[in-house]
Each structure stands twice: as structure tokens, then as C-alpha cells.
XYZ file of C-alpha atoms in Angstrom:
491
model
C 15.622 36.701 -49.889
C 14.109 39.985 -48.667
C 16.421 41.962 -50.952
C 15.347 39.982 -54.032
C 11.645 40.077 -53.176
C 11.675 43.837 -52.617
C 13.430 44.481 -55.925
C 11.124 42.144 -57.839
C 7.971 43.728 -56.426
C 9.286 47.222 -57.065
C 10.324 46.475 -60.664
C 6.913 44.922 -61.315
C 5.255 48.104 -60.040
C 7.441 50.239 -62.349
C 6.569 48.067 -65.335
C 2.841 48.335 -64.655
C 2.746 52.081 -63.952
C 4.828 53.021 -66.990
C 2.900 50.715 -69.292
C -0.280 52.709 -68.651
C 1.225 56.165 -68.143
C 4.250 56.694 -70.409
C 4.802 57.593 -74.045
C 7.579 59.217 -76.092
C 7.829 62.898 -77.120
C 7.084 63.666 -80.764
C 7.748 66.437 -83.303
C 10.003 69.397 -82.530
C 9.857 68.624 -78.840
C 11.490 65.278 -79.505
C 14.408 66.929 -81.325
C 14.962 69.444 -78.531
C 14.800 66.659 -75.976
C 17.296 64.498 -77.872
C 19.765 67.411 -77.887
C 20.105 66.940 -74.133
C 21.756 63.571 -74.601
C 25.270 65.040 -74.556
C 24.648 66.216 -71.007
C 22.901 62.985 -69.994
C 25.892 61.021 -71.299
C 28.372 63.029 -69.232
C 26.200 62.861 -66.125
C 25.815 59.093 -66.629
C 29.597 58.762 -66.510
C 29.614 60.755 -63.265
C 26.876 58.677 -61.663
C 27.786 55.176 -62.822
C 31.563 55.554 -62.861
C 32.644 58.629 -60.911
C 30.617 58.151 -57.749
C 31.226 54.409 -57.563
C 34.980 54.641 -58.000
C 35.260 57.622 -55.657
C 33.933 55.325 -52.906
C 36.463 52.538 -53.507
C 38.924 53.963 -50.970
C 37.937 51.337 -48.378
C 40.503 48.630 -48.983
C 38.115 45.648 -48.748
C 34.918 47.260 -50.054
C 35.627 47.700 -53.772
C 32.959 45.315 -55.114
C 30.330 46.834 -52.846
C 31.263 50.475 -53.469
C 31.026 50.179 -57.245
C 28.197 47.672 -57.601
C 25.924 49.044 -54.871
C 26.277 52.470 -56.481
C 25.409 50.833 -59.812
C 22.305 49.171 -58.338
C 21.200 52.315 -56.476
C 21.414 54.418 -59.648
C 19.470 51.832 -61.669
C 16.712 51.778 -59.048
C 16.517 55.536 -58.573
C 16.597 56.493 -62.272
C 13.438 54.475 -62.949
C 11.682 55.441 -59.721
C 12.519 59.103 -60.281
C 10.694 59.167 -63.626
C 7.469 58.043 -61.968
C 7.860 60.460 -59.053
C 8.615 63.430 -61.304
C 5.483 62.738 -63.339
C 3.448 62.390 -60.147
C 4.541 65.723 -58.638
C 4.165 67.534 -61.961
C 0.595 66.248 -62.167
C -0.053 67.562 -58.652
C 1.442 70.960 -59.406
C -0.183 71.622 -62.763
C -3.532 70.204 -61.737
C -3.679 67.740 -64.610
C -5.590 64.494 -64.453
C -3.836 61.170 -64.072
C -5.724 59.601 -66.988
C -3.460 60.821 -69.811
C -0.148 59.395 -70.962
C 2.854 61.551 -70.153
C 5.931 62.036 -72.313
C 9.193 60.466 -71.156
C 12.300 61.619 -72.967
C 15.946 62.370 -72.295
C 15.075 65.201 -69.910
C 13.284 62.799 -67.573
C 16.219 60.382 -67.771
C 18.602 63.248 -66.963
C 16.525 64.283 -63.962
C 16.569 60.668 -62.818
C 20.368 60.764 -62.932
C 20.368 63.953 -60.847
C 18.118 62.275 -58.287
C 20.502 59.297 -58.265
C 23.324 61.700 -57.478
C 21.532 62.884 -54.332
C 20.931 59.316 -53.163
C 24.543 58.304 -53.820
C 25.740 61.301 -51.810
C 23.633 60.083 -48.890
C 24.927 56.547 -49.359
C 28.483 57.853 -49.002
C 27.750 58.955 -45.430
C 26.872 55.373 -44.378
C 29.241 53.549 -46.726
C 30.205 50.104 -45.464
C 27.727 50.141 -42.581
C 24.442 48.998 -44.151
C 23.423 45.794 -45.918
C 21.764 45.377 -49.364
C 18.223 45.334 -47.944
C 18.826 48.602 -46.100
C 20.292 50.095 -49.271
C 17.134 49.196 -51.203
C 14.932 50.777 -48.529
C 17.000 53.981 -48.736
C 16.793 53.942 -52.550
C 12.980 53.619 -52.340
C 12.388 56.352 -49.759
C 14.879 59.115 -50.501
C 13.726 59.860 -54.095
C 10.200 60.539 -52.817
C 11.468 63.203 -50.420
C 13.864 64.517 -53.063
C 10.942 65.212 -55.398
C 8.796 66.506 -52.547
C 11.474 69.108 -51.870
C 11.686 69.849 -55.596
C 7.914 70.326 -55.682
C 8.007 72.791 -52.783
C 11.231 74.652 -53.513
C 11.309 74.713 -57.305
C 7.811 74.209 -58.696
C 6.099 76.262 -55.977
C 8.701 78.778 -54.750
C 10.561 78.904 -58.082
C 13.991 78.970 -56.473
C 16.908 78.925 -58.925
C 19.336 76.001 -58.815
C 20.809 75.152 -62.202
C 23.360 72.585 -60.977
C 21.625 71.204 -57.910
C 23.686 72.939 -55.229
C 20.568 73.065 -53.066
C 18.323 70.314 -54.391
C 21.038 67.677 -54.955
C 24.147 68.416 -52.894
C 22.644 70.051 -49.822
C 19.712 67.648 -49.771
C 21.796 64.500 -50.285
C 24.428 65.524 -47.730
C 22.078 66.351 -44.873
C 19.786 63.401 -45.606
C 22.857 61.178 -45.257
C 24.156 62.979 -42.170
C 20.789 62.481 -40.461
C 20.936 58.767 -41.290
C 24.366 58.457 -39.677
C 22.801 59.135 -36.279
C 21.186 55.695 -36.565
C 24.057 54.006 -38.425
C 26.858 54.918 -36.009
C 27.774 52.736 -33.054
C 30.767 51.406 -31.172
C 30.924 48.594 -33.743
C 31.392 51.000 -36.644
C 34.064 53.152 -34.985
C 37.710 52.131 -34.837
C 37.074 49.222 -37.196
C 40.240 47.709 -38.716
C 38.776 47.746 -42.220
C 37.668 51.388 -42.175
C 41.018 52.192 -43.788
C 42.354 52.646 -47.276
C 45.242 51.021 -49.117
C 47.579 52.326 -51.783
C 45.684 50.628 -54.623
C 42.208 51.484 -53.296
C 43.152 55.149 -52.995
C 44.374 55.144 -56.606
C 41.037 53.722 -57.794
C 39.274 56.405 -55.774
C 41.388 59.074 -57.474
C 40.200 57.740 -60.840
C 36.664 58.529 -59.722
C 37.794 62.019 -58.718
C 39.293 62.733 -62.134
C 36.190 61.546 -64.008
C 33.935 63.664 -61.792
C 36.215 66.684 -62.271
C 36.179 66.388 -66.073
C 32.409 65.910 -66.360
C 31.279 68.385 -63.690
C 30.758 71.386 -66.034
C 28.136 69.328 -67.914
C 26.447 68.522 -64.604
C 26.063 72.231 -63.783
C 25.402 73.711 -67.204
C 21.863 72.514 -67.939
C 21.179 73.671 -71.474
C 24.510 74.748 -73.037
C 25.548 78.020 -71.385
C 29.029 79.468 -71.725
C 28.858 81.245 -68.374
C 27.860 78.119 -66.439
C 30.462 75.925 -68.170
C 33.323 78.379 -67.645
C 32.372 79.303 -64.078
C 32.201 75.651 -63.072
C 35.539 74.753 -64.656
C 37.516 77.642 -63.185
C 35.882 77.124 -59.793
C 37.021 73.489 -59.839
C 40.552 74.636 -60.689
C 40.462 77.115 -57.811
C 39.447 74.325 -55.437
C 42.400 72.209 -56.571
C 44.841 75.033 -55.779
C 43.500 75.800 -52.302
C 43.266 72.084 -51.511
C 46.906 71.536 -52.476
C 48.043 74.461 -50.332
C 46.054 73.631 -47.199
C 46.552 69.875 -47.398
C 50.320 70.253 -46.933
C 50.007 72.965 -44.317
C 47.692 70.858 -42.174
C 49.353 67.469 -42.713
C 52.917 68.008 -41.578
C 54.236 69.175 -44.939
C 52.848 66.181 -46.863
C 49.755 65.862 -49.020
C 46.788 63.961 -47.558
C 45.156 61.835 -50.241
C 41.618 62.164 -48.837
C 41.805 65.920 -49.473
C 42.884 65.461 -53.088
C 40.163 62.867 -53.657
C 37.336 65.029 -52.348
C 38.078 68.681 -51.631
C 39.323 69.256 -55.190
C 35.716 68.751 -56.335
C 34.186 71.235 -53.894
C 34.458 74.039 -56.456
C 31.998 72.224 -58.712
C 29.539 71.911 -55.827
C 30.050 75.590 -54.936
C 28.936 76.599 -58.448
C 25.938 74.261 -58.373
C 23.441 77.031 -57.617
C 25.276 80.066 -58.943
C 26.995 78.838 -62.133
C 24.683 80.680 -64.554
C 24.156 83.807 -62.443
C 25.822 87.181 -62.920
C 29.184 86.503 -61.298
C 32.577 87.138 -62.875
C 35.314 84.625 -63.685
C 37.580 85.876 -60.849
C 34.643 85.556 -58.442
C 34.099 81.962 -59.600
C 37.789 81.133 -59.055
C 37.740 82.726 -55.602
C 34.569 80.808 -54.751
C 36.243 77.550 -55.732
C 39.261 78.350 -53.581
C 37.021 79.064 -50.608
C 35.110 75.815 -51.196
C 38.315 73.766 -51.360
C 39.668 75.384 -48.195
C 36.418 74.883 -46.267
C 36.299 71.251 -47.376
C 39.884 70.535 -46.262
C 39.261 72.199 -42.903
C 36.103 70.134 -42.569
C 37.984 66.889 -43.145
C 40.736 67.912 -40.751
C 38.658 69.232 -37.854
C 34.875 68.939 -38.301
C 34.574 65.290 -39.371
C 36.303 63.889 -36.247
C 34.306 66.274 -34.049
C 30.966 65.155 -35.525
C 31.958 61.508 -35.221
C 33.397 61.553 -31.716
C 31.155 64.135 -30.071
C 27.816 63.948 -31.885
C 27.789 60.333 -33.100
C 27.619 61.306 -36.780
C 30.247 59.120 -38.448
C 30.457 60.419 -42.014
C 32.492 57.772 -43.855
C 32.990 59.589 -47.177
C 32.978 63.101 -45.753
C 29.875 64.126 -47.696
C 29.332 67.054 -45.340
C 32.694 68.468 -46.391
C 32.360 67.843 -50.133
C 28.633 68.356 -50.703
C 26.986 69.856 -47.619
C 29.006 72.933 -46.720
C 30.049 73.856 -50.307
C 26.434 73.383 -51.434
C 25.153 75.773 -48.765
C 27.927 78.290 -49.502
C 27.045 78.210 -53.200
C 23.402 78.781 -52.318
C 24.404 81.820 -50.250
C 26.267 83.175 -53.299
C 23.028 82.802 -55.259
C 21.243 84.907 -52.629
C 23.695 87.786 -53.167
C 23.689 87.351 -56.952
C 19.884 87.430 -57.201
C 19.597 90.561 -55.059
C 22.121 92.448 -57.185
C 24.608 93.037 -54.359
C 28.098 93.842 -55.627
C 26.918 94.113 -59.256
C 27.233 97.281 -61.322
C 24.466 96.186 -63.683
C 22.252 93.687 -61.880
C 20.060 91.486 -64.060
C 17.104 91.119 -61.718
C 14.211 91.301 -64.158
C 15.062 87.869 -65.567
C 14.333 86.139 -62.258
C 10.870 84.687 -61.499
C 10.435 87.013 -58.516
C 12.564 89.934 -59.713
C 14.373 91.802 -56.941
C 12.768 89.533 -54.318
C 14.398 86.387 -55.708
C 17.058 86.375 -52.990
C 14.396 85.819 -50.343
C 13.087 82.777 -52.185
C 16.637 81.431 -52.504
C 17.058 81.778 -48.751
C 13.759 80.013 -48.113
C 14.799 77.131 -50.375
C 18.025 76.654 -48.378
C 16.166 76.235 -45.088
C 13.273 74.210 -46.524
C 15.690 71.816 -48.201
C 17.654 71.374 -44.994
C 14.461 70.713 -43.030
C 13.042 68.162 -45.456
C 16.435 66.447 -45.855
C 17.127 66.198 -42.129
C 13.601 65.101 -41.238
C 13.308 62.466 -43.954
C 16.873 61.323 -43.270
C 16.005 60.734 -39.627
C 12.911 58.751 -40.644
C 14.876 56.638 -43.119
C 17.694 56.173 -40.616
C 15.215 54.931 -38.036
C 13.797 52.375 -40.481
C 17.321 51.270 -41.384
C 18.088 50.917 -37.674
C 15.019 48.719 -37.240
C 16.221 46.475 -40.064
C 19.670 46.353 -38.478
C 18.103 45.447 -35.141
C 16.273 42.582 -36.846
C 19.149 41.492 -39.092
C 22.406 43.204 -38.079
C 25.516 43.281 -40.218
C 28.139 41.195 -38.364
C 31.015 43.272 -37.021
C 33.508 41.327 -39.130
C 31.540 42.202 -42.284
C 31.426 45.971 -41.784
C 33.393 47.833 -44.487
C 33.881 44.463 -46.165
C 32.788 42.604 -49.281
C 32.954 39.167 -47.692
C 29.444 39.072 -46.239
C 27.517 39.557 -49.509
C 29.834 38.661 -52.408
C 31.429 35.596 -53.954
C 35.078 36.515 -53.581
C 38.183 35.775 -55.655
C 40.811 33.493 -54.161
C 43.240 36.306 -53.354
C 40.729 38.596 -51.619
C 42.109 38.181 -48.099
C 45.695 38.766 -49.166
C 45.461 41.599 -51.664
C 46.057 44.035 -48.834
C 48.893 42.797 -46.622
C 49.047 44.080 -43.055
C 52.308 44.028 -41.165
C 52.249 42.396 -37.738
C 48.489 42.792 -37.461
C 48.067 40.012 -34.920
C 48.434 42.647 -32.195
C 47.467 45.785 -34.085
C 45.179 48.416 -32.638
C 43.245 51.213 -34.293
C 42.524 54.695 -33.056
C 39.136 56.126 -33.999
C 40.162 59.713 -33.310
C 38.944 60.337 -29.761
C 41.394 58.192 -27.834
C 39.348 55.002 -28.040
C 41.410 52.119 -29.334
C 40.134 48.898 -30.798
C 42.212 45.740 -30.857
C 42.412 43.797 -34.073
C 39.330 41.682 -34.764
C 41.190 38.417 -34.157
C 43.584 39.603 -31.478
C 41.211 41.335 -29.073
C 43.128 40.073 -26.056
C 46.541 40.713 -27.536
C 49.070 43.029 -26.001
C 48.754 46.661 -27.157
C 50.810 47.603 -30.177
C 53.293 50.446 -29.992
C 52.679 51.434 -33.599
C 51.080 54.821 -34.349
C 47.326 54.811 -35.131
C 46.249 53.900 -38.627
C 44.359 56.367 -40.770
C 40.606 55.935 -40.847
C 38.103 58.023 -42.770
C 36.502 59.407 -39.601
C 39.483 60.297 -37.441
C 42.110 62.988 -37.789
C 43.708 61.193 -40.731
C 47.057 60.519 -39.058
C 49.310 58.164 -40.969
C 51.915 55.868 -39.365
C 55.232 57.675 -39.109
C 58.560 56.277 -40.225
C 59.262 53.238 -42.356
C 56.679 50.478 -42.437
C 57.972 47.102 -41.376
C 58.063 44.381 -43.967
C 55.312 41.770 -43.662
C 56.435 38.899 -41.484
C 56.824 35.466 -43.023
C 55.135 34.021 -39.962
C 51.587 33.143 -41.023
C 50.403 33.634 -37.456
C 50.894 37.364 -37.971
C 48.530 37.430 -40.917
C 44.812 37.651 -40.432
C 42.789 35.129 -42.348
C 39.237 36.421 -42.046
C 37.968 33.324 -43.739
C 39.049 31.249 -40.751
C 37.872 33.107 -37.696
C 37.525 29.996 -35.551
C 41.090 29.184 -34.651
C 41.804 26.066 -32.637
C 42.668 26.419 -28.993
C 45.889 24.592 -29.674
C 46.873 27.176 -32.255
C 46.078 29.982 -29.858
C 48.086 28.397 -27.044
C 51.004 27.824 -29.395
C 50.956 31.454 -30.498
C 50.685 32.631 -26.887
C 53.682 30.497 -25.783
C 55.747 31.772 -28.672
C 54.952 35.379 -27.676
C 55.850 34.728 -24.016
C 59.176 33.168 -24.891
C 59.949 36.083 -27.171
């Protein structure tokens, strides 16, 4: 009920404010604005398809991953238009009594803002309920545009593809939220795992994001930005493929191919249109891919187990670190270092532009972390009042009407006594077999541990129904439990 009421009140507010404030562009401005639709179309595919499908790796969270991303983007795109108009009015000192033009550019900026929010959502994927998601979608765009107002409109920092304003902001906003969305209940959970089919769907999201990313970074059509982004993405694929096998016992790790291959696009977010060469763009992409893989392999489990920052999608590895590295490249590029013919006069602050780029990096981090902590605290309060049941974490069952085969799409072999390792030696017995004897099987892969896969040949699913977990029937009879216990003892 709270979810529906909040959305209804918010949509009513949007209808009222735009009815008295918005109009369409006219004349030559309208034609120039309409020319942006090619980019808006590609970015729409990234936001509404790419991000949603990239998050479908959780085996029982497919409905939620895609549809919550869909709902978040629909909320944020509308809310972003109002917020952009508001902060532009503040900056340019205009009155609020005139209608403002809303065209494709405003829609495109709304999609960019949605991207930042979806990045943050990836950090807490599967751990928050629809009401908490709505609260996040209301609050984060305000701070996104506040940072834009300070860093872009006031400081005039350069960021053509959102390496700072979208990727860095979204990643560290989400990482700050994880401090309030991580607990013993969320770690070592049996459904914080992928399946073969869910990983394939996630790869589909990866491919769509890869193909569309040059449009995301290019802004108005620029050959340099398009080419630099594409070759940087290719460089990230190569370094990811190399390191993934080196660090995973000679076999590829799918989470690296799903995420780290895209780090090159993030790396070029700030620097795509600056004076860097094609080889430099390729090398940057390779560095981004390598840093991302190393982050998944070593940094993610450290943050989860030592600092209580359980990053479900690994947004720090895909968006945070590559975004900051790309921003650092922009600092060097705007100061003319390493360039035979620096093009400094074209920057808003000339030879001092590098200092403003540096300031934008730190300001963005500060606003993102601070507002993420505030939002995380509010989400924690909602969870304290109405917590997500442990059985419903990383699961569609709590908030969706499910098809008849939902519980059996992903078969688990001998799960009646399975245990799960969350990466720091803490094991969690299966949700329905908490008192069962410990399993001798290797730990299953989760998205926040060291990504170890079971070794050897998987056993075939048993025909004994007692070994299958029917989450729709959690209340087993005592007779059934005693029968199962006797059968185990005799065995």
C-alpha cells in the first residue's frame, strides 16, 4: 500500500508541475534538439534493456532485476526533467514564472540520471523492497543534479560521457548505501548465486551495453569520442580475458566477462573527446579491464567481509574505480601533459582546467558518499519498520505473482544439507536445513565472495523429493522431519 501511495502522490506532483512549467522547443532549436534522438534511442536501450538484463545473474531474481530497473528508470526520467529545470533556474538567475522548453535533450539527460540511480541499485540488488527502491529513486536524482549544479554549471568541469557525474557518483552513492543494507542475513544467502541460464541472460545485457556505449559517451556526434570509446571497450575485453583465466585456475570466470569487459567504456566517460590518441585509448581500456577483474577477485570480498560493504553487482569494480581512473586521465589531458600540441585554449579555464577536473572528482565523491549514507539510513529505517524476510532476499517470491515452475527452474543437487561460504570462512546452512549435518561439497559461488566454483563433476539431482527445497512450503510437518531424520541416520 505504501509503495502505491508514494508513486501515486509523486506522479500527481509531476503532472501538476509540468502542466504549469513545461512547453516544447520551437523553430531551429527544435530541429537541433530532434537530431539528438539517435543518441537518446541508443541510451534508452542501455537503460531499459542493458542495465536490467545485466542484473539478471541472480538465479531467482529475474523478474525483479528487469522490472525494478524498468520502474526506477521511468520514475527518474520524469523526476530528472523537473530537477534539471529547477537547478538551471537557480544557476542562471531566471524567474520561476516562465514556461521552460522540454525536448529530447532533457529526456536524454533524464536517461543519464537514470543510469546513475541504476548503478547505485546494483550495489544493493536483492536486498531492498519496492518501497525502499522508490525512496532511493526519489532522493538520489536530487543529489545527482546538486552535484551537476556544483561541478558542471558552477565549476565547469568537463565530463562528456559521465565518468564523474554518472559512474563515479552512482557507484559511491550505492557503496555508501551498502553500509546500511549489509547484515548477517544478506551474507552467505543460498540465493545470492547465479545459474547457467541467468548468467546467459546477464551476458545479453553486457552485449547490448557494449554495442551502445559509444553513443552514451559521444554526446553530439564526435568521431574522436566514438572511436576512443569503442577501442577502449575492445581493450578491456582483451585484458579481461587474459586476467580472468590467470586468476581463476586456467578457466574463465563469467562475472568478469559480464562486467569487466565494459570497464573500458566507463574509463572513456570523462576523456573520450579529449586530446588522447587511439593507442592511448586502447591502453586505457586494458588498464580499466585489468583493474576491474582484480577488484572482483580481491577487493570485493575484502570490502564485504572486512568493512561490511556487500556490493552485489560489483559496481565499485565496473563503475567506481574505472570512472575515477578516467577522470584522472582527463586531468592530464586538460593540463597538456604528454601532448606535443596541447589544445588548452578550448577549455573553459584554459591551462587551469586540470585543477577544476580534480576538484570535481573530490566534490562528486563527497556528495555521493554523504547523500548515499543519508539515503541508506532512511532505507535502514524502513527495513527496521518493515524488513524483507530472510527467505525473500535475492528472490522474486515476496513481491511477484510467480509462474508454476518458478521453484524448479533452477534445480539444486542434494541441497537438503547444503552450506554456503560467504568468503570469510562463515558458512550458512541451507534455509530449510539449518540443523542439517555439514556438507562436504566445495562452497558455491556468490557475487560477494572470492567466486570459487564447485570443483569436479556435479552430482545429478536426486529423485528423492526430500532433497529438493520447496520454498513455497516452508512449514514442514514434524512427521516429515522425523521421517527424513530417521532415513539419514539409517543411511
